[in-house]
Amino acid sequence: MRRRGPAFWCLLAFTLLVCAFLIVPVAMSMLAGVTVNYQSGLSSGLTLRWVAQVWEGYSDTIFRSMGIAVACLACTLVLGVPAAYALNRSQSVPARVIEELLVMPVAIPGLATAMALIVTYNTLGNFRTSWTFILVGHVLFTLPFMVRSVLAVMAAVDLKTLEEGAASLGAGFRQRFFSIVLPNCRPGILAGSLMVVTLSMGEFNMTWLLHTPLTKTLPVGLADAYASLRLEVGSAYTLVFFLMIVPLLVAIQLLARPVQLAGQGAPR
Amino acid sequence: MTFLLFLPAGIVFAAFFLVPLGQLFLIGGSGTEGWAAYGAILANRNYLSSLVSTTALSAAVTAATLLISGTTGVFLTRNRFPGRAALVAMLTFPLAFPGVVIGFMVIMLGGRQGLVVDLLEGLTGERLVFAYTMTGLFVGYVYFSIPRTILTVMASAEKLDPRIEEAARSLGAGPLRVVLDVIVPGLKPALFSAGAICFATSMGAFGTAFTLATRINVLPVTIYGVFTEQANIATAAALSFVLGVLTWAVLAVARTASGSTVAAAG
């Protein structure tokens, strides 16, 4: 191994500092959620009281978020995978324009999208007060992640040749789609699905405007708890949220680098 | 046939995004001020100051993030050592944290019982709670921008040829010269696109600001206030439409610009 100069150690120290900046608050909040009194520190003892209080007050938001995430995944699969196939097949200019358009809900602030949905569908029956109103927002925001990650795999496996082979052996379109296209796109579908579920569970920017008192989601409940309850309860709630999304985040990291998208990150 | 496969997504997208966005544009011009509402962002002192401070904040966040992520990203690409994979995993871990949670992380660091506040008190004797101010927002936005920027920088740094750096060094260039004249130009397309994403998300982010304080003067919070407190839907619509166009334009320009740089280089 090459001898490390002082520059190496300085940069390593800097990198460790950045890591600490990102990870220490996460660890602190997880610990605070099970501490009797955060102000007096760990010596006050550990407790599950705050977690129980969160469960009592907010378990409905947890189940609603899970339900919306699953429904959102179903929608993005049904809409996104065929759309990706169509976009992959067509080399035309309109196809590229559509690809750009689909990413717009990620690039535009969620606040604007939510307001647009509200001014348009405010008066449409029970839609405004239903959880499906939130679902619509989540589908718009997550669809491009599904489409892009499936498209990336489709471009890598040369689907066209595989399909031509199947067609020459007499396979019809339906058979080709289900036995050639879908199995070959599995890595992309899996990566996209994990991303969709993670993002839907954490979406706040749109959901805050789209929700009603009866359709609170987990992040909405979090904002609520941060604003009105003691630090320990907010931490316990955050702990529950971490326990739900950390396995998803780890799976995303193990699977591959997540699909890079313009504006991917508007923290939601 | 393939066109039909796109149809379901196209219908949903048109009905729930394109039409509402058009509606938002029309409503923006339907208030008491009419279409002048679209000029209000520049004519109204409050909105203008909000726009200016949001832009300044986003620019500062972008600069800080590029500096931090660029340094660590290049360092982690160029060096192999035990524990490196764990560091990369930690640095990219908060990638999909929602804004509200990031706001809470800032409270953990700089709130009334914050760790950094305690540490600084030990050093200076002064208790400086910064979480609920523009500084807290800055810290939060840098927090959420680091992971995605590091990913972009590392992907790009892996493609840089270390031999060019060796050549520069053997010709007598100091470390700073190598960074400024070889590494930074090589990373330029990546830094440009990552910076644009960082800037655009900071302009439009809402959750973090909402958690920290609803009185911080940034555009999304201002729009939210106009919408809920003043119930001035037309102005809120106009402002959010302008904000949407603004962020989208920044990203679109960055994409074409970095795209052409890549083409020119390759």
Short mmCIF file of N, CA and C in Angstrom, two decimals, chain B residues 77-192:
data_model
loop_
_atom_site.label_atom_id
_atom_site.label_comp_id
_atom_site.label_asym_id
_atom_site.label_seq_id
_atom_site.Cartn_x
_atom_site.Cartn_y
_atom_site.Cartn_z
N THR B 77 -13.46 8.37 -4.24
CA THR B 77 -13.23 7.68 -5.50
C THR B 77 -11.75 7.36 -5.68
N ARG B 78 -10.89 8.30 -5.23
CA ARG B 78 -9.46 8.17 -5.48
C ARG B 78 -8.75 7.25 -4.47
N ASN B 79 -9.35 7.04 -3.31
CA ASN B 79 -8.66 6.26 -2.27
C ASN B 79 -9.43 5.00 -1.92
N ARG B 80 -8.70 3.91 -1.75
CA ARG B 80 -9.31 2.67 -1.29
C ARG B 80 -8.75 2.35 0.10
N PHE B 81 -9.61 2.20 1.07
CA PHE B 81 -9.14 1.87 2.42
C PHE B 81 -10.25 1.12 3.13
N PRO B 82 -9.89 0.36 4.18
CA PRO B 82 -10.92 -0.39 4.90
C PRO B 82 -11.97 0.56 5.47
N GLY B 83 -13.22 0.19 5.34
CA GLY B 83 -14.28 1.03 5.87
C GLY B 83 -14.82 2.02 4.86
N ARG B 84 -14.21 2.07 3.67
CA ARG B 84 -14.64 3.03 2.67
C ARG B 84 -16.09 2.80 2.25
N ALA B 85 -16.44 1.52 2.03
CA ALA B 85 -17.81 1.21 1.59
C ALA B 85 -18.82 1.67 2.64
N ALA B 86 -18.46 1.52 3.90
CA ALA B 86 -19.37 1.94 4.97
C ALA B 86 -19.57 3.45 4.94
N LEU B 87 -18.47 4.18 4.68
CA LEU B 87 -18.58 5.65 4.60
C LEU B 87 -19.49 6.06 3.44
N VAL B 88 -19.30 5.40 2.29
CA VAL B 88 -20.14 5.73 1.13
C VAL B 88 -21.61 5.46 1.46
N ALA B 89 -21.85 4.32 2.12
CA ALA B 89 -23.23 3.97 2.47
C ALA B 89 -23.82 5.02 3.41
N MET B 90 -23.03 5.47 4.38
CA MET B 90 -23.54 6.46 5.34
C MET B 90 -23.83 7.79 4.65
N LEU B 91 -22.93 8.17 3.72
CA LEU B 91 -23.08 9.47 3.07
C LEU B 91 -24.28 9.52 2.12
N THR B 92 -24.70 8.36 1.62
CA THR B 92 -25.82 8.36 0.69
C THR B 92 -27.10 7.88 1.35
N PHE B 93 -27.01 7.52 2.61
CA PHE B 93 -28.13 6.95 3.33
C PHE B 93 -29.36 7.87 3.41
N PRO B 94 -29.19 9.17 3.73
CA PRO B 94 -30.40 10.01 3.87
C PRO B 94 -31.03 10.42 2.55
N LEU B 95 -30.70 9.75 1.46
CA LEU B 95 -31.14 10.14 0.12
C LEU B 95 -32.64 10.40 0.02
N ALA B 96 -33.44 9.54 0.63
CA ALA B 96 -34.89 9.67 0.44
C ALA B 96 -35.60 10.13 1.70
N PHE B 97 -34.88 10.80 2.61
CA PHE B 97 -35.55 11.34 3.79
C PHE B 97 -36.51 12.45 3.37
N PRO B 98 -37.70 12.49 3.93
CA PRO B 98 -38.59 13.60 3.62
C PRO B 98 -38.13 14.89 4.33
N GLY B 99 -38.54 16.02 3.77
CA GLY B 99 -38.14 17.32 4.29
C GLY B 99 -38.46 17.53 5.76
N VAL B 100 -39.64 17.03 6.19
CA VAL B 100 -40.00 17.23 7.59
C VAL B 100 -39.01 16.55 8.51
N VAL B 101 -38.59 15.34 8.15
CA VAL B 101 -37.65 14.60 9.00
C VAL B 101 -36.30 15.32 9.02
N ILE B 102 -35.89 15.87 7.86
CA ILE B 102 -34.64 16.62 7.82
C ILE B 102 -34.73 17.85 8.72
N GLY B 103 -35.90 18.49 8.73
CA GLY B 103 -36.12 19.60 9.65
C GLY B 103 -35.90 19.17 11.08
N PHE B 104 -36.39 17.99 11.41
CA PHE B 104 -36.23 17.48 12.78
C PHE B 104 -34.77 17.17 13.09
N MET B 105 -34.03 16.69 12.07
CA MET B 105 -32.60 16.44 12.27
C MET B 105 -31.88 17.75 12.60
N VAL B 106 -32.30 18.85 11.95
CA VAL B 106 -31.71 20.15 12.24
C VAL B 106 -32.04 20.57 13.68
N ILE B 107 -33.27 20.25 14.12
CA ILE B 107 -33.64 20.57 15.50
C ILE B 107 -32.76 19.76 16.47
N MET B 108 -32.45 18.51 16.11
CA MET B 108 -31.58 17.69 16.95
C MET B 108 -30.20 18.35 17.08
N LEU B 109 -29.75 19.01 16.02
CA LEU B 109 -28.42 19.64 16.04
C LEU B 109 -28.46 21.05 16.62
N GLY B 110 -29.44 21.83 16.18
CA GLY B 110 -29.41 23.25 16.52
C GLY B 110 -30.62 23.77 17.25
N GLY B 111 -31.46 22.86 17.75
CA GLY B 111 -32.65 23.29 18.47
C GLY B 111 -32.34 23.65 19.92
N ARG B 112 -33.40 23.83 20.72
CA ARG B 112 -33.19 24.27 22.11
C ARG B 112 -32.36 23.27 22.91
N GLN B 113 -32.47 21.98 22.56
CA GLN B 113 -31.65 20.98 23.25
C GLN B 113 -30.63 20.38 22.29
N GLY B 114 -30.24 21.17 21.28
CA GLY B 114 -29.41 20.63 20.20
C GLY B 114 -27.97 20.34 20.59
N LEU B 115 -27.40 19.35 19.90
CA LEU B 115 -26.04 18.91 20.19
C LEU B 115 -25.01 20.00 19.88
N VAL B 116 -25.12 20.60 18.68
CA VAL B 116 -24.15 21.62 18.28
C VAL B 116 -24.28 22.84 19.18
N VAL B 117 -25.53 23.15 19.57
CA VAL B 117 -25.74 24.27 20.49
C VAL B 117 -25.01 24.02 21.80
N ASP B 118 -25.11 22.79 22.31
CA ASP B 118 -24.40 22.43 23.54
C ASP B 118 -22.89 22.54 23.36
N LEU B 119 -22.40 22.00 22.24
CA LEU B 119 -20.96 22.01 21.99
C LEU B 119 -20.44 23.44 21.89
N LEU B 120 -21.17 24.28 21.16
CA LEU B 120 -20.74 25.67 21.00
C LEU B 120 -20.77 26.41 22.33
N GLU B 121 -21.75 26.07 23.16
CA GLU B 121 -21.83 26.72 24.46
C GLU B 121 -20.59 26.39 25.28
N GLY B 122 -20.14 25.11 25.18
CA GLY B 122 -18.94 24.71 25.88
C GLY B 122 -17.73 25.49 25.41
N LEU B 123 -17.71 25.84 24.12
CA LEU B 123 -16.56 26.54 23.55
C LEU B 123 -16.62 28.03 23.80
N THR B 124 -17.75 28.64 23.54
CA THR B 124 -17.84 30.10 23.59
C THR B 124 -18.60 30.62 24.79
N GLY B 125 -19.33 29.73 25.47
CA GLY B 125 -20.10 30.19 26.62
C GLY B 125 -21.43 30.82 26.24
N GLU B 126 -21.69 30.86 24.90
CA GLU B 126 -22.93 31.49 24.45
C GLU B 126 -23.87 30.43 23.90
N ARG B 127 -25.15 30.55 24.19
CA ARG B 127 -26.11 29.56 23.73
C ARG B 127 -26.83 30.09 22.49
N LEU B 128 -26.45 29.53 21.35
CA LEU B 128 -26.97 30.05 20.10
C LEU B 128 -27.88 29.01 19.44
N VAL B 129 -29.19 29.18 19.62
CA VAL B 129 -30.15 28.26 18.99
C VAL B 129 -30.38 28.73 17.56
N PHE B 130 -29.88 27.94 16.59
CA PHE B 130 -29.95 28.41 15.20
C PHE B 130 -30.97 27.67 14.35
N ALA B 131 -31.60 26.62 14.91
CA ALA B 131 -32.44 25.76 14.07
C ALA B 131 -33.60 26.49 13.42
N TYR B 132 -34.17 27.46 14.13
CA TYR B 132 -35.41 28.06 13.63
C TYR B 132 -35.19 29.32 12.82
N THR B 133 -33.98 29.46 12.29
CA THR B 133 -33.66 30.65 11.50
C THR B 133 -33.22 30.23 10.09
N MET B 134 -32.81 31.22 9.32
CA MET B 134 -32.31 30.96 7.98
C MET B 134 -31.08 30.03 8.03
N THR B 135 -30.27 30.16 9.09
CA THR B 135 -29.10 29.28 9.24
C THR B 135 -29.55 27.82 9.36
N GLY B 136 -30.60 27.60 10.16
CA GLY B 136 -31.12 26.24 10.31
C GLY B 136 -31.58 25.68 8.99
N LEU B 137 -32.25 26.52 8.21
CA LEU B 137 -32.74 26.10 6.90
C LEU B 137 -31.56 25.76 5.98
N PHE B 138 -30.52 26.58 6.06
CA PHE B 138 -29.31 26.34 5.28
C PHE B 138 -28.71 24.97 5.63
N VAL B 139 -28.59 24.72 6.94
CA VAL B 139 -28.03 23.44 7.40
C VAL B 139 -28.89 22.28 6.88
N GLY B 140 -30.21 22.43 6.97
CA GLY B 140 -31.12 21.37 6.52
C GLY B 140 -30.99 21.11 5.03
N TYR B 141 -30.92 22.17 4.23
CA TYR B 141 -30.86 21.99 2.78
C TYR B 141 -29.51 21.39 2.36
N VAL B 142 -28.44 21.76 3.07
CA VAL B 142 -27.15 21.14 2.77
C VAL B 142 -27.22 19.65 3.12
N TYR B 143 -27.89 19.35 4.25
CA TYR B 143 -28.05 17.96 4.69
C TYR B 143 -28.71 17.12 3.60
N PHE B 144 -29.82 17.63 3.04
CA PHE B 144 -30.48 16.77 2.06
C PHE B 144 -29.83 16.80 0.69
N SER B 145 -28.99 17.80 0.42
CA SER B 145 -28.36 17.88 -0.89
C SER B 145 -27.09 17.04 -0.99
N ILE B 146 -26.42 16.80 0.16
CA ILE B 146 -25.15 16.08 0.13
C ILE B 146 -25.27 14.68 -0.51
N PRO B 147 -26.20 13.83 -0.06
CA PRO B 147 -26.22 12.46 -0.59
C PRO B 147 -26.31 12.38 -2.11
N ARG B 148 -27.29 13.12 -2.68
CA ARG B 148 -27.46 12.98 -4.14
C ARG B 148 -26.30 13.60 -4.89
N THR B 149 -25.71 14.68 -4.36
CA THR B 149 -24.59 15.31 -5.06
C THR B 149 -23.37 14.40 -5.03
N ILE B 150 -23.14 13.74 -3.88
CA ILE B 150 -22.00 12.82 -3.79
C ILE B 150 -22.13 11.70 -4.81
N LEU B 151 -23.34 11.17 -4.97
CA LEU B 151 -23.54 10.09 -5.95
C LEU B 151 -23.15 10.55 -7.35
N THR B 152 -23.60 11.75 -7.72
CA THR B 152 -23.29 12.27 -9.05
C THR B 152 -21.79 12.51 -9.21
N VAL B 153 -21.17 13.12 -8.20
CA VAL B 153 -19.74 13.42 -8.27
C VAL B 153 -18.93 12.12 -8.38
N MET B 154 -19.28 11.12 -7.56
CA MET B 154 -18.51 9.87 -7.59
C MET B 154 -18.64 9.16 -8.93
N ALA B 155 -19.86 9.16 -9.49
CA ALA B 155 -20.05 8.51 -10.79
C ALA B 155 -19.17 9.18 -11.84
N SER B 156 -19.07 10.50 -11.75
CA SER B 156 -18.29 11.23 -12.73
C SER B 156 -16.78 11.11 -12.47
N ALA B 157 -16.39 11.13 -11.18
CA ALA B 157 -14.97 11.06 -10.84
C ALA B 157 -14.36 9.72 -11.22
N GLU B 158 -15.20 8.65 -11.22
CA GLU B 158 -14.70 7.34 -11.60
C GLU B 158 -14.24 7.32 -13.05
N LYS B 159 -14.83 8.21 -13.85
CA LYS B 159 -14.50 8.22 -15.28
C LYS B 159 -13.29 9.10 -15.58
N LEU B 160 -12.85 9.90 -14.59
CA LEU B 160 -11.66 10.73 -14.81
C LEU B 160 -10.42 9.84 -14.88
N ASP B 161 -9.50 10.20 -15.75
CA ASP B 161 -8.27 9.40 -15.90
C ASP B 161 -7.23 9.90 -14.90
N PRO B 162 -6.84 9.05 -13.91
CA PRO B 162 -5.87 9.50 -12.90
C PRO B 162 -4.52 9.83 -13.53
N ARG B 163 -4.26 9.30 -14.73
CA ARG B 163 -2.95 9.54 -15.35
C ARG B 163 -2.75 11.01 -15.70
N ILE B 164 -3.87 11.70 -15.99
CA ILE B 164 -3.74 13.14 -16.30
C ILE B 164 -3.27 13.90 -15.06
N GLU B 165 -3.82 13.47 -13.89
CA GLU B 165 -3.37 14.11 -12.65
C GLU B 165 -1.89 13.81 -12.39
N GLU B 166 -1.49 12.54 -12.64
CA GLU B 166 -0.09 12.16 -12.47
C GLU B 166 0.80 13.03 -13.37
N ALA B 167 0.34 13.19 -14.60
CA ALA B 167 1.12 13.98 -15.56
C ALA B 167 1.28 15.41 -15.06
N ALA B 168 0.17 15.99 -14.57
CA ALA B 168 0.23 17.36 -14.07
C ALA B 168 1.20 17.46 -12.91
N ARG B 169 1.16 16.43 -12.04
CA ARG B 169 2.04 16.44 -10.86
C ARG B 169 3.50 16.33 -11.30
N SER B 170 3.76 15.42 -12.26
CA SER B 170 5.15 15.22 -12.67
C SER B 170 5.69 16.46 -13.37
N LEU B 171 4.77 17.31 -13.89
CA LEU B 171 5.21 18.55 -14.53
C LEU B 171 5.35 19.67 -13.51
N GLY B 172 5.14 19.31 -12.22
CA GLY B 172 5.43 20.28 -11.18
C GLY B 172 4.22 21.01 -10.62
N ALA B 173 3.01 20.57 -10.96
CA ALA B 173 1.83 21.25 -10.43
C ALA B 173 1.61 20.85 -8.97
N GLY B 174 1.33 21.83 -8.13
CA GLY B 174 1.03 21.54 -6.74
C GLY B 174 -0.37 20.96 -6.62
N PRO B 175 -0.73 20.46 -5.43
CA PRO B 175 -2.04 19.83 -5.23
C PRO B 175 -3.19 20.77 -5.61
N LEU B 176 -3.06 22.05 -5.26
CA LEU B 176 -4.14 22.99 -5.53
C LEU B 176 -4.32 23.18 -7.03
N ARG B 177 -3.16 23.28 -7.74
CA ARG B 177 -3.20 23.44 -9.20
C ARG B 177 -3.87 22.23 -9.84
N VAL B 178 -3.53 21.02 -9.33
CA VAL B 178 -4.11 19.79 -9.89
C VAL B 178 -5.63 19.82 -9.72
N VAL B 179 -6.08 20.22 -8.51
CA VAL B 179 -7.52 20.26 -8.25
C VAL B 179 -8.19 21.27 -9.17
N LEU B 180 -7.63 22.48 -9.23
CA LEU B 180 -8.30 23.55 -9.98
C LEU B 180 -8.19 23.37 -11.49
N ASP B 181 -7.05 22.85 -11.97
CA ASP B 181 -6.84 22.80 -13.42
C ASP B 181 -7.16 21.45 -14.04
N VAL B 182 -7.22 20.38 -13.22
CA VAL B 182 -7.47 19.06 -13.81
C VAL B 182 -8.79 18.48 -13.31
N ILE B 183 -8.93 18.38 -11.98
CA ILE B 183 -10.10 17.67 -11.45
C ILE B 183 -11.39 18.47 -11.65
N VAL B 184 -11.37 19.74 -11.26
CA VAL B 184 -12.61 20.54 -11.37
C VAL B 184 -13.10 20.64 -12.83
N PRO B 185 -12.21 20.95 -13.79
CA PRO B 185 -12.71 20.97 -15.18
C PRO B 185 -13.26 19.61 -15.62
N GLY B 186 -12.64 18.52 -15.16
CA GLY B 186 -13.11 17.19 -15.53
C GLY B 186 -14.49 16.90 -14.96
N LEU B 187 -14.75 17.43 -13.78
CA LEU B 187 -16.03 17.17 -13.12
C LEU B 187 -17.10 18.19 -13.51
N LYS B 188 -16.73 19.18 -14.32
CA LYS B 188 -17.62 20.30 -14.56
C LYS B 188 -19.05 19.90 -14.94
N PRO B 189 -19.24 18.99 -15.92
CA PRO B 189 -20.63 18.65 -16.26
C PRO B 189 -21.40 18.10 -15.06
N ALA B 190 -20.75 17.23 -14.29
CA ALA B 190 -21.41 16.63 -13.12
C ALA B 190 -21.73 17.69 -12.08
N LEU B 191 -20.77 18.57 -11.82
CA LEU B 191 -20.99 19.63 -10.82
C LEU B 191 -22.10 20.55 -11.27
N PHE B 192 -22.14 20.83 -12.57
CA PHE B 192 -23.15 21.72 -13.10
C PHE B 192 -24.55 21.13 -12.93
#
